[in-house]
PDB file of C-alpha atoms in Angstrom:
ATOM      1  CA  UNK A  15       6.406   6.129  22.813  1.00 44.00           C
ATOM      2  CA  UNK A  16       6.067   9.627  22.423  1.00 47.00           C
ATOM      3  CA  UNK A  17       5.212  11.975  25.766  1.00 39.00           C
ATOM      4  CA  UNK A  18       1.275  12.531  26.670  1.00 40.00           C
ATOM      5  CA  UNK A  19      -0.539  14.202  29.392  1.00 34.00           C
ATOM      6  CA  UNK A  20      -4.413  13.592  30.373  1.00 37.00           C
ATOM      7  CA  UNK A  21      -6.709  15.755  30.102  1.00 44.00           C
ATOM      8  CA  UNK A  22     -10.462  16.068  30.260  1.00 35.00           C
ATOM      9  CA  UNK A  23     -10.731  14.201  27.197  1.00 40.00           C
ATOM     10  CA  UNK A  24      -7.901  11.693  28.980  1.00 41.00           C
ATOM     11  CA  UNK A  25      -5.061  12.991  26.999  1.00 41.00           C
ATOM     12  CA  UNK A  26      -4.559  15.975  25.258  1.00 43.00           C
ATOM     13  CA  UNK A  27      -0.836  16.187  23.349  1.00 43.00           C
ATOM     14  CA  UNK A  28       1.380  18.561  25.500  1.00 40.00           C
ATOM     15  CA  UNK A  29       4.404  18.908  23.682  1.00 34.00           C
ATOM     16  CA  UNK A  30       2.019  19.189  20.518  1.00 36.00           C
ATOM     17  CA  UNK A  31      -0.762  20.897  21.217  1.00 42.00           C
ATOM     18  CA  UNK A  32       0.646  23.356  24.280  1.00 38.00           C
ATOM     19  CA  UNK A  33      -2.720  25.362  24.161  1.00 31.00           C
ATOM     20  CA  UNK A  34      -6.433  25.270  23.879  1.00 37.00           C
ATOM     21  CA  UNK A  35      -6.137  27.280  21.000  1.00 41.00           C
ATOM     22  CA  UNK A  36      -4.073  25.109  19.121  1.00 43.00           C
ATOM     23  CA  UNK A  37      -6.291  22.263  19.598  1.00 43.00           C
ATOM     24  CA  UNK A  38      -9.339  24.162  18.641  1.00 48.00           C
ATOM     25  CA  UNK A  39      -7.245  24.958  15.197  1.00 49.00           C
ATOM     26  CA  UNK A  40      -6.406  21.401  14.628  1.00 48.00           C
ATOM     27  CA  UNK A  41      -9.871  20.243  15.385  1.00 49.00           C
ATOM     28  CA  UNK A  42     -11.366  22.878  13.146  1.00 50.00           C
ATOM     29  CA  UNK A  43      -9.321  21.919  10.177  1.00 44.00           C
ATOM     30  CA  UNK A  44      -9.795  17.949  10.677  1.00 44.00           C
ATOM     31  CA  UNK A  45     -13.384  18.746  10.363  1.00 42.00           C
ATOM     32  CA  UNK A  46     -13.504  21.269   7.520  1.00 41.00           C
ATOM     33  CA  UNK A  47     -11.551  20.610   5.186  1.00 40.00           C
ATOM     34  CA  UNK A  48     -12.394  17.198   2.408  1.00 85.00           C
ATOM     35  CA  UNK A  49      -9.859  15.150   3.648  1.00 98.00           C
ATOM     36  CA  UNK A  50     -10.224  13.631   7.125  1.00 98.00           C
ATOM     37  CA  UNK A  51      -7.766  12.112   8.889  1.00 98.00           C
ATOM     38  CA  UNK A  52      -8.499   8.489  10.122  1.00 99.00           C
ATOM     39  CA  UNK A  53      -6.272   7.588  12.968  1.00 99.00           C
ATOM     40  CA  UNK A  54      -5.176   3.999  13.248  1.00 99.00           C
ATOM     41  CA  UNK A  55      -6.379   2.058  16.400  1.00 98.00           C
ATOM     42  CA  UNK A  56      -6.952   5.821  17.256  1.00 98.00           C
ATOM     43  CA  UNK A  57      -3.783   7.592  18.730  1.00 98.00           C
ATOM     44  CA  UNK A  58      -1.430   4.964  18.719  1.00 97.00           C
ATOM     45  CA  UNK A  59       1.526   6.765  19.370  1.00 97.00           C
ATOM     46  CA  UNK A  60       0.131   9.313  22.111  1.00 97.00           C
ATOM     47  CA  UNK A  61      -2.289   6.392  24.022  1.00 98.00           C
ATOM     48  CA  UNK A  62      -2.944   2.907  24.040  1.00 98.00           C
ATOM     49  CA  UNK A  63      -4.591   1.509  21.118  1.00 98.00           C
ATOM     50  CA  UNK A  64      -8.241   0.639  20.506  1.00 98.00           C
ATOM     51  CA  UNK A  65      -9.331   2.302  24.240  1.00 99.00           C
ATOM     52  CA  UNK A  66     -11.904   4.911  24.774  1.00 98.00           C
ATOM     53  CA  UNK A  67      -8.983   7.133  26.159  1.00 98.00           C
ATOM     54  CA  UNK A  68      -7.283   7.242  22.503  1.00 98.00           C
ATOM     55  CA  UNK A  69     -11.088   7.420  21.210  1.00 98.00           C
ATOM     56  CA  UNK A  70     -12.337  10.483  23.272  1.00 98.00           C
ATOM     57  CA  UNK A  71      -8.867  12.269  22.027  1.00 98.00           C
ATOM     58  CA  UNK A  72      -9.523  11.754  18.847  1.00 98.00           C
ATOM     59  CA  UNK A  73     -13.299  12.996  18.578  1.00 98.00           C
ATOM     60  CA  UNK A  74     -11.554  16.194  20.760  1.00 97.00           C
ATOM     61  CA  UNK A  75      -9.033  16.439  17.981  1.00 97.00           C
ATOM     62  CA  UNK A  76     -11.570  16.151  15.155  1.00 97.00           C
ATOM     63  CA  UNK A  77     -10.418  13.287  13.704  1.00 98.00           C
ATOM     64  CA  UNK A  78     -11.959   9.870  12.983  1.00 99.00           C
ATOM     65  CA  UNK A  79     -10.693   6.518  13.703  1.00 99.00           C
ATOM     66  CA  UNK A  80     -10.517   3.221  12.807  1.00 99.00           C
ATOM     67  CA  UNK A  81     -11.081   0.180  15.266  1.00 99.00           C
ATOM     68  CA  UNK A  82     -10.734  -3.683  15.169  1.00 98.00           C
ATOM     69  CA  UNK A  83     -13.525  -6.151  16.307  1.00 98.00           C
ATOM     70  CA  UNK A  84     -12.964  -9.294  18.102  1.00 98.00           C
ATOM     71  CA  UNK A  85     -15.924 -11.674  20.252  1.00 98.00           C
ATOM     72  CA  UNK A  86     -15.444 -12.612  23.699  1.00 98.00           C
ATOM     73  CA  UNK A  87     -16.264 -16.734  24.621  1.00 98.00           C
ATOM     74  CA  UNK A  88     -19.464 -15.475  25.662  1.00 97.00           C
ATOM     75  CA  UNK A  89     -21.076 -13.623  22.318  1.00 97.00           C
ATOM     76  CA  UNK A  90     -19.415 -10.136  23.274  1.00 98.00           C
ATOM     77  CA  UNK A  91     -18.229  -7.882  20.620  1.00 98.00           C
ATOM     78  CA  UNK A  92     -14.853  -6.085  21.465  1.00 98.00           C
ATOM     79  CA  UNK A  93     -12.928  -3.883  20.533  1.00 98.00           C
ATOM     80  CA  UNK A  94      -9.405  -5.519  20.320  1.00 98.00           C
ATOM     81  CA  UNK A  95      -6.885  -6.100  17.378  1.00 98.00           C
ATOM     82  CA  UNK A  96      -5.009  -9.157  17.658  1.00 98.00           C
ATOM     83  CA  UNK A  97      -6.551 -12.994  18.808  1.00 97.00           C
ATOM     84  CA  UNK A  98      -5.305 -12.958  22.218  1.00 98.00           C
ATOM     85  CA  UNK A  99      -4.815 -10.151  25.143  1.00 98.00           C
ATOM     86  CA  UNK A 100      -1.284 -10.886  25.918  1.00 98.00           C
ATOM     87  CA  UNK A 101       0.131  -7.675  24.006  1.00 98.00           C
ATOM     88  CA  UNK A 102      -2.126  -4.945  24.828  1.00 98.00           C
ATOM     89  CA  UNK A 103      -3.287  -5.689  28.725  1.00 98.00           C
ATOM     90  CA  UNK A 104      -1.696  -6.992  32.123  1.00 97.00           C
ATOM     91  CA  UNK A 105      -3.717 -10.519  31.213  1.00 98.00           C
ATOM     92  CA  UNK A 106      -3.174 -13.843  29.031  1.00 98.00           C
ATOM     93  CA  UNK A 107      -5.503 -15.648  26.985  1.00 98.00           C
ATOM     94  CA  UNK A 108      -7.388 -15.875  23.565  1.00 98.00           C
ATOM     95  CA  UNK A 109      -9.861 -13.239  23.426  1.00 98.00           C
ATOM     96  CA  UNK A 110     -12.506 -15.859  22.275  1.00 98.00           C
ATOM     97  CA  UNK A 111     -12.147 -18.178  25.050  1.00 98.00           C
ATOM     98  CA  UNK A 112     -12.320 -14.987  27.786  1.00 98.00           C
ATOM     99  CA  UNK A 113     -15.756 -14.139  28.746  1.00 98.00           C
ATOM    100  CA  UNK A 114     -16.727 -10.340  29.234  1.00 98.00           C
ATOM    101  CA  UNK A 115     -16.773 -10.462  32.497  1.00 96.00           C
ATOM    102  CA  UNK A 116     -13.435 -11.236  32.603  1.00 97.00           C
ATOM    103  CA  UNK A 117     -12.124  -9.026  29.826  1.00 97.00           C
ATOM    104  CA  UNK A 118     -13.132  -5.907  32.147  1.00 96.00           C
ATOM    105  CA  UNK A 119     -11.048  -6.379  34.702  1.00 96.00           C
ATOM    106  CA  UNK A 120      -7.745  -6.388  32.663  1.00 98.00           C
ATOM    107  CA  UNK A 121      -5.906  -3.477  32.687  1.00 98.00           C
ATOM    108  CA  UNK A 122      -5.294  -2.258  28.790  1.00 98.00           C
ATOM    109  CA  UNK A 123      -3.322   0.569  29.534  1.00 98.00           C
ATOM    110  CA  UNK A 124      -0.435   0.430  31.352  1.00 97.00           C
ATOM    111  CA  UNK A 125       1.292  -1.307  29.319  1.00 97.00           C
ATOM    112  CA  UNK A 126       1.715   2.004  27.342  1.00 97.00           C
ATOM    113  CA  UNK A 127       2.023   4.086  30.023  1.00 97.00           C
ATOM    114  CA  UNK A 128       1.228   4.158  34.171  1.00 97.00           C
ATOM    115  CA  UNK A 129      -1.046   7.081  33.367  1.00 96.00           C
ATOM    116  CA  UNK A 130      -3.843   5.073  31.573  1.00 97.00           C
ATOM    117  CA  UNK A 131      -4.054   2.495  33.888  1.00 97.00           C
ATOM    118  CA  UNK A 132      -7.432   0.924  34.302  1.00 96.00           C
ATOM    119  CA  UNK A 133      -8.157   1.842  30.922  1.00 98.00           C
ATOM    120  CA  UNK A 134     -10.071  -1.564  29.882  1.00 98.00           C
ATOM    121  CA  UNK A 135     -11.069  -3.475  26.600  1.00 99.00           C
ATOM    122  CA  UNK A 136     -13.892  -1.681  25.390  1.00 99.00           C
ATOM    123  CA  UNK A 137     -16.760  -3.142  24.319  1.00 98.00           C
ATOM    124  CA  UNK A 138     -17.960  -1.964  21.026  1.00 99.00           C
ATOM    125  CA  UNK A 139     -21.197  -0.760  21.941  1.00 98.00           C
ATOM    126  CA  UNK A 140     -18.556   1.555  24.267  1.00 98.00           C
ATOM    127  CA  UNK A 141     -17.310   2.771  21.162  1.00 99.00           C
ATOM    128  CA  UNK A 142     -20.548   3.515  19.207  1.00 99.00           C
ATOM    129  CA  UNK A 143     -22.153   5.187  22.210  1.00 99.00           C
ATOM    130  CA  UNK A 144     -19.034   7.072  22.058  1.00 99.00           C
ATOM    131  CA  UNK A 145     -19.293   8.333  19.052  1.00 99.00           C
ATOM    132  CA  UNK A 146     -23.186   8.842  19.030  1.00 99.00           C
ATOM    133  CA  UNK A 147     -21.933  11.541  21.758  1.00 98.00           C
ATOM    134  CA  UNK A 148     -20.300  13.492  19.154  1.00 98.00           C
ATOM    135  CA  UNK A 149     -22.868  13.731  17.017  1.00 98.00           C
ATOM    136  CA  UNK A 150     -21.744  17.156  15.199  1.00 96.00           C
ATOM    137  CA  UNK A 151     -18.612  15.260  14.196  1.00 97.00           C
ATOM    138  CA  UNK A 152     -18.023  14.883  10.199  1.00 96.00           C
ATOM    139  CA  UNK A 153     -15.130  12.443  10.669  1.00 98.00           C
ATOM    140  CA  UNK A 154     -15.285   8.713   9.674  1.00 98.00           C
ATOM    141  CA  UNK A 155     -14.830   5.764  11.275  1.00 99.00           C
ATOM    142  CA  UNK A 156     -13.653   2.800   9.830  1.00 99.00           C
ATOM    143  CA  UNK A 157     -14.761  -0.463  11.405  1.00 99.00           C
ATOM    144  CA  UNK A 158     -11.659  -3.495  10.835  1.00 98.00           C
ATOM    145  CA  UNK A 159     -13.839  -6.434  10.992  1.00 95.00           C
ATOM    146  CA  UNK A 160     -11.196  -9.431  12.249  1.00 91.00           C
ATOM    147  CA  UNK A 161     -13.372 -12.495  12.239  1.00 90.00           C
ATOM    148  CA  UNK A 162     -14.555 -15.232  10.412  1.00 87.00           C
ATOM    149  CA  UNK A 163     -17.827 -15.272  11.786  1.00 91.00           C
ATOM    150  CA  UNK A 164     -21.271 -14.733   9.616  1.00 91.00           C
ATOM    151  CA  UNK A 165     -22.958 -13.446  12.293  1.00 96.00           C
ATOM    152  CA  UNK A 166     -21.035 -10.737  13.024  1.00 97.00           C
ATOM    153  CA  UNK A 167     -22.571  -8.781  10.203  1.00 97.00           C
ATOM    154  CA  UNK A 168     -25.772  -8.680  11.526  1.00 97.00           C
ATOM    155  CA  UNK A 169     -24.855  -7.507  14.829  1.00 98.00           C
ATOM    156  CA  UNK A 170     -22.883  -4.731  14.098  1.00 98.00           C
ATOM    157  CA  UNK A 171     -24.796  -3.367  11.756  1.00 98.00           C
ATOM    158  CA  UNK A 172     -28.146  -3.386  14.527  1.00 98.00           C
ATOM    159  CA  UNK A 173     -25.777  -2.128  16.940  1.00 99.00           C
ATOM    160  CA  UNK A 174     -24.745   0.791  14.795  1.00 99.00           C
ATOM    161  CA  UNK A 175     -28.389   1.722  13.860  1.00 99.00           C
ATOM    162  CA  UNK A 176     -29.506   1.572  17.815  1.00 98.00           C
ATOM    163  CA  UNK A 177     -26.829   4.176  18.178  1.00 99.00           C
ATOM    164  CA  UNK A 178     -27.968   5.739  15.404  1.00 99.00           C
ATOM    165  CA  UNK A 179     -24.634   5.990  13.630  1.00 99.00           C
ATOM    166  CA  UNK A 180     -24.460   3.556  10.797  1.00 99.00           C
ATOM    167  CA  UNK A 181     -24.239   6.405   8.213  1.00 98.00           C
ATOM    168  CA  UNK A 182     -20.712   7.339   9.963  1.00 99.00           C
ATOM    169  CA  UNK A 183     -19.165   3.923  10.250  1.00 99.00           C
ATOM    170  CA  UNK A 184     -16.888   2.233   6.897  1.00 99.00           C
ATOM    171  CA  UNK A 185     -16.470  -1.640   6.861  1.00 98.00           C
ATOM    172  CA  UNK A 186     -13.000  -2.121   6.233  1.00 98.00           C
ATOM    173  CA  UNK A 187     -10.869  -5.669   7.387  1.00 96.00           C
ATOM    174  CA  UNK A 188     -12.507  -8.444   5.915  1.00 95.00           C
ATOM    175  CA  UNK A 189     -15.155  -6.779   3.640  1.00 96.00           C
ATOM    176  CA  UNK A 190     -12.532  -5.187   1.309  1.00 96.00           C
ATOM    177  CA  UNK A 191     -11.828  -8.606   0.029  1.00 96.00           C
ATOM    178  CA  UNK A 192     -14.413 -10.783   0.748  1.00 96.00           C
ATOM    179  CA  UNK A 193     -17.833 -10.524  -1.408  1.00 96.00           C
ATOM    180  CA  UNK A 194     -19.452 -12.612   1.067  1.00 96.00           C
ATOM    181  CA  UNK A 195     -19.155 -10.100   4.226  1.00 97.00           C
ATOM    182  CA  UNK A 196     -19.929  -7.313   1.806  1.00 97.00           C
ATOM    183  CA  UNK A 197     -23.474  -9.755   1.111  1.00 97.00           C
ATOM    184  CA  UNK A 198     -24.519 -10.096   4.794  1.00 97.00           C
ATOM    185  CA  UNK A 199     -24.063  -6.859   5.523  1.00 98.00           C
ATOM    186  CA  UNK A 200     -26.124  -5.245   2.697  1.00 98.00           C
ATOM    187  CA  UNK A 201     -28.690  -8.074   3.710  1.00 97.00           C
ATOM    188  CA  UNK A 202     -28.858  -6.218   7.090  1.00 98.00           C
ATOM    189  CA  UNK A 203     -28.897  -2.779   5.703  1.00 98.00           C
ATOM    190  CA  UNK A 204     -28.756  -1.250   2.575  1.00 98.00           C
ATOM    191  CA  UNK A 205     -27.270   2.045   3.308  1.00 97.00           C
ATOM    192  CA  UNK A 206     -23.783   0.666   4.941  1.00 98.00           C
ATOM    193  CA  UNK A 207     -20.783   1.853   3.745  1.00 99.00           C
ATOM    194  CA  UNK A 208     -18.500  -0.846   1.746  1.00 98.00           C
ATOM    195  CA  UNK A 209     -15.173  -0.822   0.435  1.00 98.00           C
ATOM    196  CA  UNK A 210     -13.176  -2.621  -2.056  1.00 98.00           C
ATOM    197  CA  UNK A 211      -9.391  -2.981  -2.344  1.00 98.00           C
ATOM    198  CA  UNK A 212      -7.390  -2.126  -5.006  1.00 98.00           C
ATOM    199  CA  UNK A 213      -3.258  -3.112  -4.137  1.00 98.00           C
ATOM    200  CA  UNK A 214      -2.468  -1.260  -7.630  1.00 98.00           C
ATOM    201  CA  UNK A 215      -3.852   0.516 -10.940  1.00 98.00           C
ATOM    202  CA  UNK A 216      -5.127  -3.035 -12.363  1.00 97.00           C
ATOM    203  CA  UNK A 217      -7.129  -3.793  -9.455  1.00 98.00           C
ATOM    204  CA  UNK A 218      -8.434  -0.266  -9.489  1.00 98.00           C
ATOM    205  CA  UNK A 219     -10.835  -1.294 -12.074  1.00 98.00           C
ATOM    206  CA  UNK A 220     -12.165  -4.019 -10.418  1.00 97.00           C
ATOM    207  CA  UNK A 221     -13.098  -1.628  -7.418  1.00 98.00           C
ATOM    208  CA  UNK A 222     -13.811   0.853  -9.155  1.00 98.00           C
ATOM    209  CA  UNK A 223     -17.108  -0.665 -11.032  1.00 98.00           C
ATOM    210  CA  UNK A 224     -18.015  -3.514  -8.152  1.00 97.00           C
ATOM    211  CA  UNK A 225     -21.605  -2.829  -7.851  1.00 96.00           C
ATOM    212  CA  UNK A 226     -22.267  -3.398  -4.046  1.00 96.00           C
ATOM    213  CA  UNK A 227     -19.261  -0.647  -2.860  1.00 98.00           C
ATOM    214  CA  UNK A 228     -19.272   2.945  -2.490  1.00 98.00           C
ATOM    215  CA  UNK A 229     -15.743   3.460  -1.374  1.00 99.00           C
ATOM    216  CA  UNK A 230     -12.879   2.155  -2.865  1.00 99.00           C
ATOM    217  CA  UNK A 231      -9.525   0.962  -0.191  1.00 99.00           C
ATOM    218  CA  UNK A 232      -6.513   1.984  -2.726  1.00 99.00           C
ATOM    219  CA  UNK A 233      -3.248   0.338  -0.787  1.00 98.00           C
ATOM    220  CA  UNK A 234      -0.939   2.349  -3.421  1.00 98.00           C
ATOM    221  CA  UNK A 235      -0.150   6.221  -3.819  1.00 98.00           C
ATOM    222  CA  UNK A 236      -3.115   6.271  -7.410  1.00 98.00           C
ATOM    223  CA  UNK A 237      -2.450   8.855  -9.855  1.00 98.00           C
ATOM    224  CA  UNK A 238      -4.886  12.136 -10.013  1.00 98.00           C
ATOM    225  CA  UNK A 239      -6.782  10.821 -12.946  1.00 98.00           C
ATOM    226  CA  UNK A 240      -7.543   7.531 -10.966  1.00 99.00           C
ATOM    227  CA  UNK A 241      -8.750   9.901  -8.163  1.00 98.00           C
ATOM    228  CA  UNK A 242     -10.820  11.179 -10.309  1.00 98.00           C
ATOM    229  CA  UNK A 243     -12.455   8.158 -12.239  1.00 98.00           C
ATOM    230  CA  UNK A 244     -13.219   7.014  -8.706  1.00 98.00           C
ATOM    231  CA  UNK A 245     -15.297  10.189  -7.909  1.00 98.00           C
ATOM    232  CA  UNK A 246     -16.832  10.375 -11.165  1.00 98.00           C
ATOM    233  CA  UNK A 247     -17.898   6.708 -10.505  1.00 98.00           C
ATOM    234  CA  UNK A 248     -19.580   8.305  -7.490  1.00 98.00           C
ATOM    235  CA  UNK A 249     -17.657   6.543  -5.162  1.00 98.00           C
ATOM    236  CA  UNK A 250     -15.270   7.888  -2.430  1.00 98.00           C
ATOM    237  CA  UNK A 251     -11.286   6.865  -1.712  1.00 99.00           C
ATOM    238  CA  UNK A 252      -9.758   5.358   1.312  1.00 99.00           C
ATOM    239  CA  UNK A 253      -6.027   5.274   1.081  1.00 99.00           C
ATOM    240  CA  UNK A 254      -4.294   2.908   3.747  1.00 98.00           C
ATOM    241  CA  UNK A 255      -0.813   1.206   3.690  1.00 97.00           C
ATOM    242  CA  UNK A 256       2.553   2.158   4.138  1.00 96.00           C
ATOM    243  CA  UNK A 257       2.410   4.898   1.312  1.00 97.00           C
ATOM    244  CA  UNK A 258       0.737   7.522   4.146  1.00 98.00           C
ATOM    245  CA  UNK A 259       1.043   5.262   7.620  1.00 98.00           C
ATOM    246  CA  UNK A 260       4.294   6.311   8.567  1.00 98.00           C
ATOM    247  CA  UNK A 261       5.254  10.203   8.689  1.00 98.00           C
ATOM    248  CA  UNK A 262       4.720  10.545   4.586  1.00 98.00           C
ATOM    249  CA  UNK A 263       4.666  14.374   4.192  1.00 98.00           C
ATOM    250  CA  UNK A 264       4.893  14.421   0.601  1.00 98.00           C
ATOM    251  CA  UNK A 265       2.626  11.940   0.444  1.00 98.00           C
ATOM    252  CA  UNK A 266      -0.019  12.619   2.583  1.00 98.00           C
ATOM    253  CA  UNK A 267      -0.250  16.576   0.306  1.00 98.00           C
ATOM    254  CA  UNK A 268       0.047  14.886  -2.736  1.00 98.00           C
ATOM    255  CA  UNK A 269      -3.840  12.486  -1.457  1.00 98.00           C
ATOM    256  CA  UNK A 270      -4.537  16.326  -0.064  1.00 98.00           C
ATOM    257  CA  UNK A 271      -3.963  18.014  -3.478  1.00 97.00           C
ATOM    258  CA  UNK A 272      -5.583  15.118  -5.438  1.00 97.00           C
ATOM    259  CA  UNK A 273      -8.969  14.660  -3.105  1.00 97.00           C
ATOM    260  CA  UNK A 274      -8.369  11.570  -1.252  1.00 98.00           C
ATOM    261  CA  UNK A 275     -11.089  11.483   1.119  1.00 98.00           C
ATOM    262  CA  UNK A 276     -10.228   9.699   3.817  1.00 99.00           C
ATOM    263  CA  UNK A 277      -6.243   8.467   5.147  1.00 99.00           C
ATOM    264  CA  UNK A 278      -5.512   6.443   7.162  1.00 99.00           C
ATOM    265  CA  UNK A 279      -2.406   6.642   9.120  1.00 99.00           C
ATOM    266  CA  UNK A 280      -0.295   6.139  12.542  1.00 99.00           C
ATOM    267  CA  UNK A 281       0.388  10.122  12.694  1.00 98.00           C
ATOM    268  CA  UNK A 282      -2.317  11.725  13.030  1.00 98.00           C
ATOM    269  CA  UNK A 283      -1.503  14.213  15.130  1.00 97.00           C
ATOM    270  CA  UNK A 284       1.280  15.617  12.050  1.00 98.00           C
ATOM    271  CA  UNK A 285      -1.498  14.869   9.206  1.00 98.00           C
ATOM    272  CA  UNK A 286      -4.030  17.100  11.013  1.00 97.00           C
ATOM    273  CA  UNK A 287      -1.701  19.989  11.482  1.00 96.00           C
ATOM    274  CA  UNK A 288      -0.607  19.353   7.746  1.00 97.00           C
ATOM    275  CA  UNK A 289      -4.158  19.794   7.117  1.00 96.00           C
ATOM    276  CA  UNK A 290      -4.092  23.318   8.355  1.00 91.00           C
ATOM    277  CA  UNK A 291      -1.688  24.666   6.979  1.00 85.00           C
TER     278      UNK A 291
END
């Protein structure tokens, strides 16, 4: 766990972003430049995952994020990565036998640190109305879908478009693989953002000329010229795994140099600042 303080935004980085200045630098870059930084589970080494705390920061920062989706007992959409509470709150239990009600009373920060207690489970219309409030904001957001349920489709995609947001949000988890949650969701809208996975320069292909994406999820460092068939395909690239999740410098300026769109990593805190240099 690396040291935080809150802030208006509930934490700004003290240690790496002493001044308002900075921050405005680091925000101004994450914005500007092609490639945006997508934090995972937002600031996950600075604030407890997957809570509007972590959120807010990023948006602050500039940066995008991506979230997981769970449903409470009750129909509920959450925002919460793993099955069960046990790891990320004070509280026990299987997020889909909890009902909401429940859920908000657990305490989903200090587990990370005292100073985010009473940070809760959001809900995930929490998170879209958070980032409808940011509505300036070029960064993406990349939604994990975790479930194996065919409504779920459907309900995010309504929920994004009363929020008005839809056009910012990426379906990642479960649609990069499955043709089936790529189908339901282009049944509820049209103009939602899909991805396909590609785990090497064989699979590439594949993603590269599947009709019903317009992003392609490369899990592998691709060359330049793959970069660029996927552009000239008119498609954009997500790069994820543990080629830029960890601190991967050289990495992270070689998806820079190339024009990666979008990575997604644990620092993103270093990757902005790389970013602006």
């Amino acid at each position: 766990m690396r040291l935080v303080s809150l802030s208006l935004a509930f934490i700004l980085l003290s240690g790496l972003l002493s001044a308002q200045e900075q921050l405005r630098s680091v925000a101004d870059a994450a914005t500007t430049r092609e490639t945006k930084v997508v934090a995972h589970r937002g600031l996950i080494l600075d604030a407890p995952e997957n809570t509007i705390a972590s959120f807010r920061a990023c948006l602050e920062l500039g940066f995008g994020f991506e979230f997981d989706v769970q449903r409470t007992k009750d129909g509920h959409l959450v925002c919460l990565h793993d099955q069960s509470v046990d790891r990320t709150t004070d509280a026990k239990g299987a997020i889909a036998q909890l009902n909401r009600y429940q859920t908000v009373g657990f305490d989903a920060g200090s587990w990370f640190s005292p100073r985010f207690k009473g940070q809760i489970i959001p809900g995930i219309d929490d998170v879209f109305q958070l980032i409808a409030s940011y509505p300036k904001s070029k960064a993406i957001f990349a939604v994990d879908i975790k479930l194996d349920d065919k409504q779920v489709e459907a309900d995010l995609v309504k929920l994004a478009n009363q929020y008005k947001i839809l056009h910012r949000l990426l379906f990642i988890g479960n649609t990069i693989h499955d043709p089936g949650v790529r189908k339901r969701l282009l049944a509820v809208d049209a103009n939602v953002n899909l991805t396909h996975v590609a785990h090497d320069s064989k699979e590439l292909i594949e993603s590269i000329s599947n009709p019903n994406t317009n992003w392609v999820y490369v899990r592998y460092l691709p060359s330049t010229a793959e970069v660029r068939k996927i552009h000239a395909a008119g498609k954009r690239v997500f790069i994820a795994g543990k080629t830029v999740s960890g601190l991967e410098r050289d990495h992270w300026q070689t998806c820079i140099d190339m024009g990666v769109d979008a990575i997604l990593t644990d620092y993103s805190i270093e990757l902005g600042r790389q970013l602006r240099q």
